[in-house]
Amino acid sequence: MDPKPPPKRRNAAQTRSRILAAAQEEFARKGYAQAGIRDIAKKADVAPSLLLRYFGTKANLFEEALRSAMLSPGLFEHEKTKFGEHMAQLLLEEGDTNLTAMVVRSSGDDEAKEILSRLNKTHALEGLAHWLGPPNARARALNILILFTGFVVHCHQIPMEPVRRESLKWLARTLQAIVDEGTPGAA
Amino acid sequence: MDPKPPPKRRNAAQTRSRILAAAQEEFARKGYAQAGIRDIAKKADVAPSLLLRYFGTKANLFEEALRSAMLSPGLFEHEKTKFGEHMAQLLLEEGDTNLTAMVVRSSGDDEAKEILSRLNKTHALEGLAHWLGPPNARARALNILILFTGFVVHCHQIPMEPVRRESLKWLARTLQAIVDEGTPGAA
């Protein structure tokens, strides 16, 4: 008989990603300060002690959850010529993404802010800047982050349909213009 | 002899505005959840009981502090042709305004969010839309708020000088383009 594949390693990876998904949802919904290890563990269907064995502290769990949301596919998989349109569509459909909600809802907390700042520099900004290419790649990446974050903050607060839709059109144009600066002839 | 002017009414107005200024600073620095009545009272040099006699609750104080920050001069006093440049300059000099910091740091709290949402609709958005004029005044006002908020969130997190300065130039251009849509011939 063939031996069964060793279950431990696969289960560990699955448990880890289940915890990260639960953490992303909770941090997005409640922000860093108000999200609790106990609720995250319950949502991931693991014991709080197991969660802490995997991630050590709430700060570390937040950092890992942010990092994995930043690296998730979807953001950079589209053609450059359709970037603005696709991003506006994404924001229209989802209304919000866990990543942006985590950033916005947690930016009032000093501990979370330090983590956000570090990851923004090393991951979000650098990744986006690399994808954009010259000129001024980092400044243009920053402008894209500014537009995303601002939109998410205000569209929670101003859910008026015709206004939101008009604003999304502007967002799509403005995002695309940022990308096109790096593509001679596209602008 | 001339009688002294009655001091009471004038002092009440002064005390009120001193409390509001202290509240704006504290809410901007700590966010709604973490700012305390006691600290605000101390900063305004009044007893906490007096503060509560003036404003009733922390929620109400937050609302009044926000409202007065939204109505403060500076935002709409400039010529329309220089709006983008002036706003970028303001953000460069102050790095931050109490208003935007209050909005950003408090947006994770449910009670504060409800107040923010209500005031944004009745004050910030409508005031700005009125100043901008047609077409699509509210959507363009929303776009301006998006740019401000996004910039404030990220510039706290990414204080890299050349990048920030390049991004501010883009912000000035983009703000001005929004204003110019309402001025035939300016764009």
Coordinates of C-alpha atoms in Angstrom, one line a residue:
Chain A
M1 CA 0.0 0.0 0.0
D2 CA 1.1 3.5 -0.7
P3 CA 1.7 5.5 2.4
K4 CA -0.5 8.5 2.9
P5 CA 1.2 11.8 2.2
P6 CA 2.4 13.4 5.4
P7 CA -0.5 15.7 6.4
K8 CA 1.3 18.0 8.7
R9 CA 3.1 20.4 6.4
R10 CA 0.1 20.8 4.1
N11 CA -2.2 21.4 7.0
A12 CA 0.1 23.9 8.6
A13 CA 0.1 26.0 5.3
Q14 CA -3.6 25.7 5.1
T15 CA -4.1 26.8 8.7
R16 CA -1.7 29.7 8.2
S17 CA -3.5 31.0 5.2
R18 CA -6.9 30.5 6.9
I19 CA -5.8 32.6 9.8
L20 CA -4.4 35.3 7.5
A21 CA -7.7 35.5 5.6
A22 CA -9.6 35.8 8.9
A23 CA -7.2 38.4 10.1
Q24 CA -7.6 40.4 7.0
E25 CA -11.4 40.4 7.3
E26 CA -11.3 41.4 11.0
F27 CA -8.7 44.1 10.7
A28 CA -10.5 45.5 7.7
R29 CA -13.8 45.6 9.5
K30 CA -12.7 46.8 12.9
G31 CA -9.2 48.4 12.5
Y32 CA -6.1 47.3 14.3
A33 CA -7.0 48.5 17.8
Q34 CA -10.4 47.0 17.9
A35 CA -9.8 43.7 16.2
G36 CA -9.2 40.8 18.7
I37 CA -7.1 37.7 18.5
R38 CA -10.0 35.7 19.9
D39 CA -12.4 36.8 17.2
I40 CA -9.8 36.1 14.5
A41 CA -9.1 32.7 15.8
K42 CA -12.8 31.9 16.0
K43 CA -13.4 33.0 12.4
A44 CA -10.4 30.9 11.3
D45 CA -11.7 27.9 13.4
V46 CA -8.5 27.5 15.4
A47 CA -7.7 28.0 19.1
P48 CA -6.3 31.4 20.1
S49 CA -3.2 29.6 21.5
L50 CA -2.6 28.0 18.1
L51 CA -2.9 31.3 16.3
L52 CA -0.3 32.8 18.7
R53 CA 2.0 29.9 18.2
Y54 CA 1.9 30.6 14.4
F55 CA 2.1 34.4 14.6
G56 CA 3.5 35.4 18.0
T57 CA 1.7 38.7 18.5
K58 CA -1.2 40.7 17.2
A59 CA 1.3 43.2 15.7
N60 CA 3.1 40.4 13.8
L61 CA -0.2 38.9 12.6
F62 CA -1.2 42.4 11.4
E63 CA 2.0 42.7 9.5
E64 CA 1.7 39.3 7.9
A65 CA -1.9 39.9 7.0
L66 CA -1.0 43.2 5.4
R67 CA 1.9 41.8 3.5
S68 CA -0.1 39.0 2.1
A69 CA -2.9 41.3 1.0
M70 CA -0.3 43.6 -0.7
L71 CA 1.1 40.7 -2.6
S72 CA -2.2 39.2 -3.6
P73 CA -2.7 39.0 -7.4
G74 CA -5.2 41.2 -9.1
L75 CA -3.5 44.6 -8.7
F76 CA -0.8 44.2 -11.4
E77 CA -2.1 41.5 -13.6
H78 CA -3.8 43.7 -16.1
E79 CA -2.5 45.3 -19.2
K80 CA -1.1 48.8 -18.6
T81 CA -3.5 50.3 -21.1
K82 CA -6.5 49.2 -19.1
F83 CA -5.2 49.9 -15.6
G84 CA -7.5 52.9 -14.8
E85 CA -10.6 51.2 -16.1
H86 CA -9.9 47.9 -14.3
M87 CA -9.1 49.6 -11.0
A88 CA -12.2 51.7 -11.1
Q89 CA -14.3 48.6 -11.9
L90 CA -12.7 46.8 -9.0
L91 CA -13.5 49.6 -6.6
L92 CA -17.1 49.8 -7.9
E93 CA -17.7 46.1 -7.5
E94 CA -16.0 45.5 -4.2
G95 CA -16.8 49.0 -2.9
D96 CA -13.8 48.3 -0.8
T97 CA -10.9 45.9 -0.6
N98 CA -9.6 44.3 2.6
L99 CA -6.2 45.9 1.9
T100 CA -7.5 49.5 1.7
A101 CA -9.9 49.0 4.6
M102 CA -7.1 47.7 6.8
V103 CA -5.0 50.6 5.9
V104 CA -7.7 53.2 6.5
R105 CA -9.2 51.8 9.7
S106 CA -5.9 51.2 11.3
S107 CA -4.1 54.4 10.5
G108 CA -5.2 56.0 13.8
D109 CA -3.2 53.5 15.9
D110 CA 0.5 54.2 16.6
E111 CA 1.6 50.6 16.6
A112 CA -0.3 49.9 13.4
K113 CA 1.0 53.1 11.8
E114 CA 4.6 52.1 12.3
I115 CA 3.9 48.7 10.6
L116 CA 1.9 50.3 7.8
S117 CA 4.6 52.8 7.1
R118 CA 7.3 50.2 6.9
L119 CA 5.3 47.9 4.6
N120 CA 4.2 50.7 2.5
K121 CA 7.8 51.7 1.8
T122 CA 9.1 48.1 1.3
H123 CA 6.1 46.5 -0.4
A124 CA 3.2 48.6 -1.8
L125 CA 5.2 51.6 -3.1
E126 CA 8.3 49.7 -4.3
G127 CA 6.1 47.0 -6.0
L128 CA 4.0 49.5 -7.8
A129 CA 7.0 51.7 -8.7
H130 CA 8.7 48.6 -10.2
W131 CA 5.6 47.8 -12.3
L132 CA 5.2 51.4 -13.4
G133 CA 8.8 52.0 -14.5
P134 CA 10.4 55.4 -15.1
P135 CA 10.1 58.4 -15.0
N136 CA 9.5 59.3 -11.3
A137 CA 8.3 55.8 -10.6
R138 CA 8.0 56.2 -6.9
A139 CA 6.2 59.5 -7.0
R140 CA 3.7 58.1 -9.5
A141 CA 3.2 55.0 -7.4
L142 CA 2.6 57.3 -4.4
N143 CA 0.0 59.2 -6.5
I144 CA -1.9 55.9 -7.2
L145 CA -1.9 55.0 -3.5
I146 CA -3.2 58.5 -2.7
L147 CA -6.1 58.0 -5.1
F148 CA -7.0 54.6 -3.8
T149 CA -6.9 55.5 -0.2
G150 CA -8.8 58.7 -0.6
F151 CA -11.5 57.0 -2.6
V152 CA -12.0 54.3 -0.1
V153 CA -12.1 56.7 2.8
H154 CA -14.7 59.0 1.2
C155 CA -16.8 56.5 -0.6
H156 CA -17.6 54.9 2.7
Q157 CA -18.8 58.3 3.8
I158 CA -20.5 59.5 0.7
P159 CA -22.5 56.6 -0.8
M160 CA -24.5 58.8 -3.2
E161 CA -24.9 56.9 -6.4
P162 CA -24.7 59.4 -9.3
V163 CA -21.9 61.3 -7.5
R164 CA -19.9 58.2 -6.8
R165 CA -20.2 57.0 -10.3
E166 CA -19.1 60.3 -11.8
S167 CA -16.1 60.3 -9.4
L168 CA -15.2 56.8 -10.4
K169 CA -14.9 57.9 -14.1
W170 CA -12.5 60.7 -13.0
L171 CA -10.6 58.1 -10.9
A172 CA -10.2 55.8 -13.9
R173 CA -8.9 58.7 -16.1
T174 CA -6.6 60.0 -13.5
L175 CA -5.1 56.6 -12.7
Q176 CA -4.6 55.8 -16.4
A177 CA -2.9 59.2 -17.0
I178 CA -0.4 58.3 -14.2
V179 CA 0.4 54.9 -15.8
D180 CA 0.6 56.5 -19.3
E181 CA 3.3 58.9 -18.3
G182 CA 5.7 55.9 -18.4
T183 CA 4.5 54.8 -21.9
P184 CA 5.6 57.2 -24.6
G185 CA 2.9 57.7 -27.2
A186 CA 0.1 56.4 -24.9
A187 CA -0.8 59.7 -23.3
Chain B
M1 CA -17.6 106.6 34.9
D2 CA -18.3 104.3 32.0
P3 CA -19.4 100.9 33.1
K4 CA -17.1 98.0 32.2
P5 CA -18.5 95.9 29.3
P6 CA -20.2 92.9 30.6
P7 CA -17.5 90.2 30.6
K8 CA -19.7 87.1 30.7
R9 CA -20.8 86.7 27.2
R10 CA -17.4 87.6 25.7
N11 CA -15.7 85.1 28.0
A12 CA -18.1 82.4 27.1
A13 CA -17.4 82.8 23.4
Q14 CA -13.6 82.8 24.1
T15 CA -13.8 79.8 26.3
R16 CA -15.8 77.9 23.7
S17 CA -13.4 78.6 21.0
R18 CA -10.4 77.8 23.2
I19 CA -12.0 74.4 23.9
L20 CA -12.7 73.8 20.2
A21 CA -9.1 74.6 19.3
A22 CA -7.8 72.2 22.0
A23 CA -10.3 69.5 20.9
Q24 CA -9.2 69.9 17.3
E25 CA -5.6 69.4 18.3
E26 CA -6.3 66.4 20.5
F27 CA -8.6 64.6 18.0
A28 CA -6.1 65.3 15.2
R29 CA -3.2 63.8 17.3
K30 CA -5.0 60.8 18.8
G31 CA -8.1 60.2 16.8
Y32 CA -11.6 60.1 18.3
A33 CA -11.4 56.9 20.3
Q34 CA -8.1 57.7 22.1
A35 CA -8.6 61.5 22.7
G36 CA -9.9 62.2 26.2
I37 CA -12.2 64.9 27.6
R38 CA -9.8 65.3 30.5
D39 CA -6.8 66.1 28.3
I40 CA -8.8 68.4 26.1
A41 CA -10.0 70.3 29.1
K42 CA -6.5 70.5 30.5
K43 CA -5.1 71.9 27.2
A44 CA -7.9 74.5 27.1
D45 CA -7.3 75.3 30.7
V46 CA -10.8 74.7 31.9
A47 CA -12.4 72.1 34.2
P48 CA -13.7 68.9 32.6
S49 CA -17.1 69.7 34.1
L50 CA -17.2 73.1 32.4
L51 CA -16.2 71.5 29.1
L52 CA -19.1 69.1 29.4
R53 CA -21.5 71.9 30.4
Y54 CA -20.6 73.6 27.1
F55 CA -20.6 70.6 24.8
G56 CA -22.6 67.8 26.5
T57 CA -20.7 64.8 25.2
K58 CA -17.5 63.8 23.6
A59 CA -19.4 63.0 20.4
N60 CA -20.9 66.4 20.3
L61 CA -17.6 68.1 21.0
F62 CA -16.1 66.1 18.1
E63 CA -18.9 67.2 15.8
E64 CA -18.5 70.9 16.8
A65 CA -14.7 70.7 16.5
L66 CA -15.0 69.2 13.0
R67 CA -17.7 71.6 11.9
S68 CA -15.6 74.6 13.0
A69 CA -12.5 73.2 11.3
M70 CA -14.5 72.7 8.0
L71 CA -15.7 76.3 8.1
S72 CA -12.4 77.8 8.9
P73 CA -11.1 80.2 6.4
G74 CA -8.1 79.3 4.1
L75 CA -9.7 76.6 2.0
F76 CA -11.8 78.8 -0.3
E77 CA -10.3 82.2 0.0
H78 CA -8.0 81.9 -2.9
E79 CA -8.6 82.7 -6.6
K80 CA -9.8 79.7 -8.5
T81 CA -6.9 80.0 -10.9
K82 CA -4.4 79.4 -8.1
F83 CA -6.3 76.7 -6.2
G84 CA -4.1 73.7 -6.9
E85 CA -0.9 75.6 -6.2
H86 CA -2.1 77.1 -3.0
M87 CA -3.5 73.8 -1.7
A88 CA -0.2 72.0 -2.5
Q89 CA 1.7 74.8 -0.7
L90 CA -0.6 74.5 2.3
L91 CA 0.0 70.7 2.5
L92 CA 3.7 71.1 2.0
E93 CA 4.0 73.7 4.8
E94 CA 1.7 72.3 7.3
G95 CA 2.4 68.7 6.4
D96 CA -1.0 68.1 7.7
T97 CA -4.0 70.1 8.8
N98 CA -6.0 69.4 11.9
L99 CA -9.1 68.8 9.8
T100 CA -7.6 66.1 7.6
A101 CA -5.8 64.5 10.6
M102 CA -9.1 64.4 12.5
V103 CA -10.8 62.7 9.6
V104 CA -8.1 60.2 9.0
R105 CA -7.3 59.2 12.6
S106 CA -11.0 58.9 13.5
S107 CA -12.3 57.0 10.6
G108 CA -11.8 53.6 12.3
D109 CA -14.3 54.4 15.0
D110 CA -18.0 53.7 14.4
E111 CA -19.4 56.6 16.3
A112 CA -16.9 59.1 14.8
K113 CA -17.6 57.7 11.3
E114 CA -21.3 58.4 11.6
I115 CA -20.5 62.0 12.6
L116 CA -17.9 62.4 9.8
S117 CA -20.2 61.0 7.2
R118 CA -23.0 63.4 8.2
L119 CA -20.8 66.5 8.3
N120 CA -19.0 65.5 5.1
K121 CA -22.3 65.4 3.3
T122 CA -23.8 68.6 4.8
H123 CA -20.6 70.7 5.1
A124 CA -17.4 69.8 3.4
L125 CA -18.9 68.4 0.2
E126 CA -21.7 70.9 -0.2
G127 CA -19.5 73.9 0.6
L128 CA -16.9 72.8 -1.8
A129 CA -19.5 71.9 -4.5
H130 CA -21.0 75.4 -4.1
W131 CA -17.7 77.1 -4.5
L132 CA -16.8 74.9 -7.6
G133 CA -20.1 75.4 -9.4
P134 CA -21.3 73.2 -12.3
P135 CA -20.8 70.8 -14.0
N136 CA -20.9 67.8 -11.7
A137 CA -20.0 70.0 -8.8
R138 CA -20.5 67.4 -6.1
A139 CA -18.5 64.7 -7.9
R140 CA -15.6 67.2 -8.4
A141 CA -15.9 68.3 -4.8
L142 CA -15.6 64.6 -3.8
N143 CA -12.5 64.2 -6.1
I144 CA -10.8 67.1 -4.2
L145 CA -11.6 65.5 -0.8
I146 CA -10.2 62.2 -2.1
L147 CA -7.0 63.8 -3.1
F148 CA -6.6 65.7 0.2
T149 CA -7.3 62.7 2.3
G150 CA -5.2 60.3 0.3
F151 CA -2.3 62.7 0.4
V152 CA -2.5 63.1 4.2
V153 CA -2.7 59.4 4.9
H154 CA 0.2 58.5 2.7
C155 CA 2.5 61.4 3.4
H156 CA 2.6 60.5 7.0
Q157 CA 3.7 57.1 6.0
I158 CA 6.1 58.0 3.2
P159 CA 8.1 61.0 4.3
M160 CA 10.7 60.7 1.5
E161 CA 11.6 64.1 0.3
P162 CA 12.1 64.0 -3.5
V163 CA 9.2 61.6 -3.9
R164 CA 6.9 63.7 -1.8
R165 CA 7.8 66.9 -3.6
E166 CA 7.2 65.3 -7.0
S167 CA 3.9 64.0 -5.8
L168 CA 2.9 67.4 -4.6
K169 CA 3.4 68.8 -8.1
W170 CA 1.1 66.2 -9.5
L171 CA -1.4 67.0 -6.7
A172 CA -1.4 70.7 -7.6
R173 CA -1.9 70.0 -11.3
T174 CA -4.7 67.5 -10.6
L175 CA -6.5 69.8 -8.2
Q176 CA -6.3 72.7 -10.6
A177 CA -7.7 70.5 -13.4
I178 CA -10.7 69.7 -11.3
V179 CA -11.4 73.4 -10.6
D180 CA -10.8 74.4 -14.2
E181 CA -13.5 72.0 -15.5
G182 CA -15.9 74.6 -14.2
T183 CA -14.2 77.5 -15.9
P184 CA -14.6 77.4 -19.7
G185 CA -11.4 78.4 -21.4
A186 CA -9.2 77.8 -18.3
A187 CA -8.4 74.1 -19.0

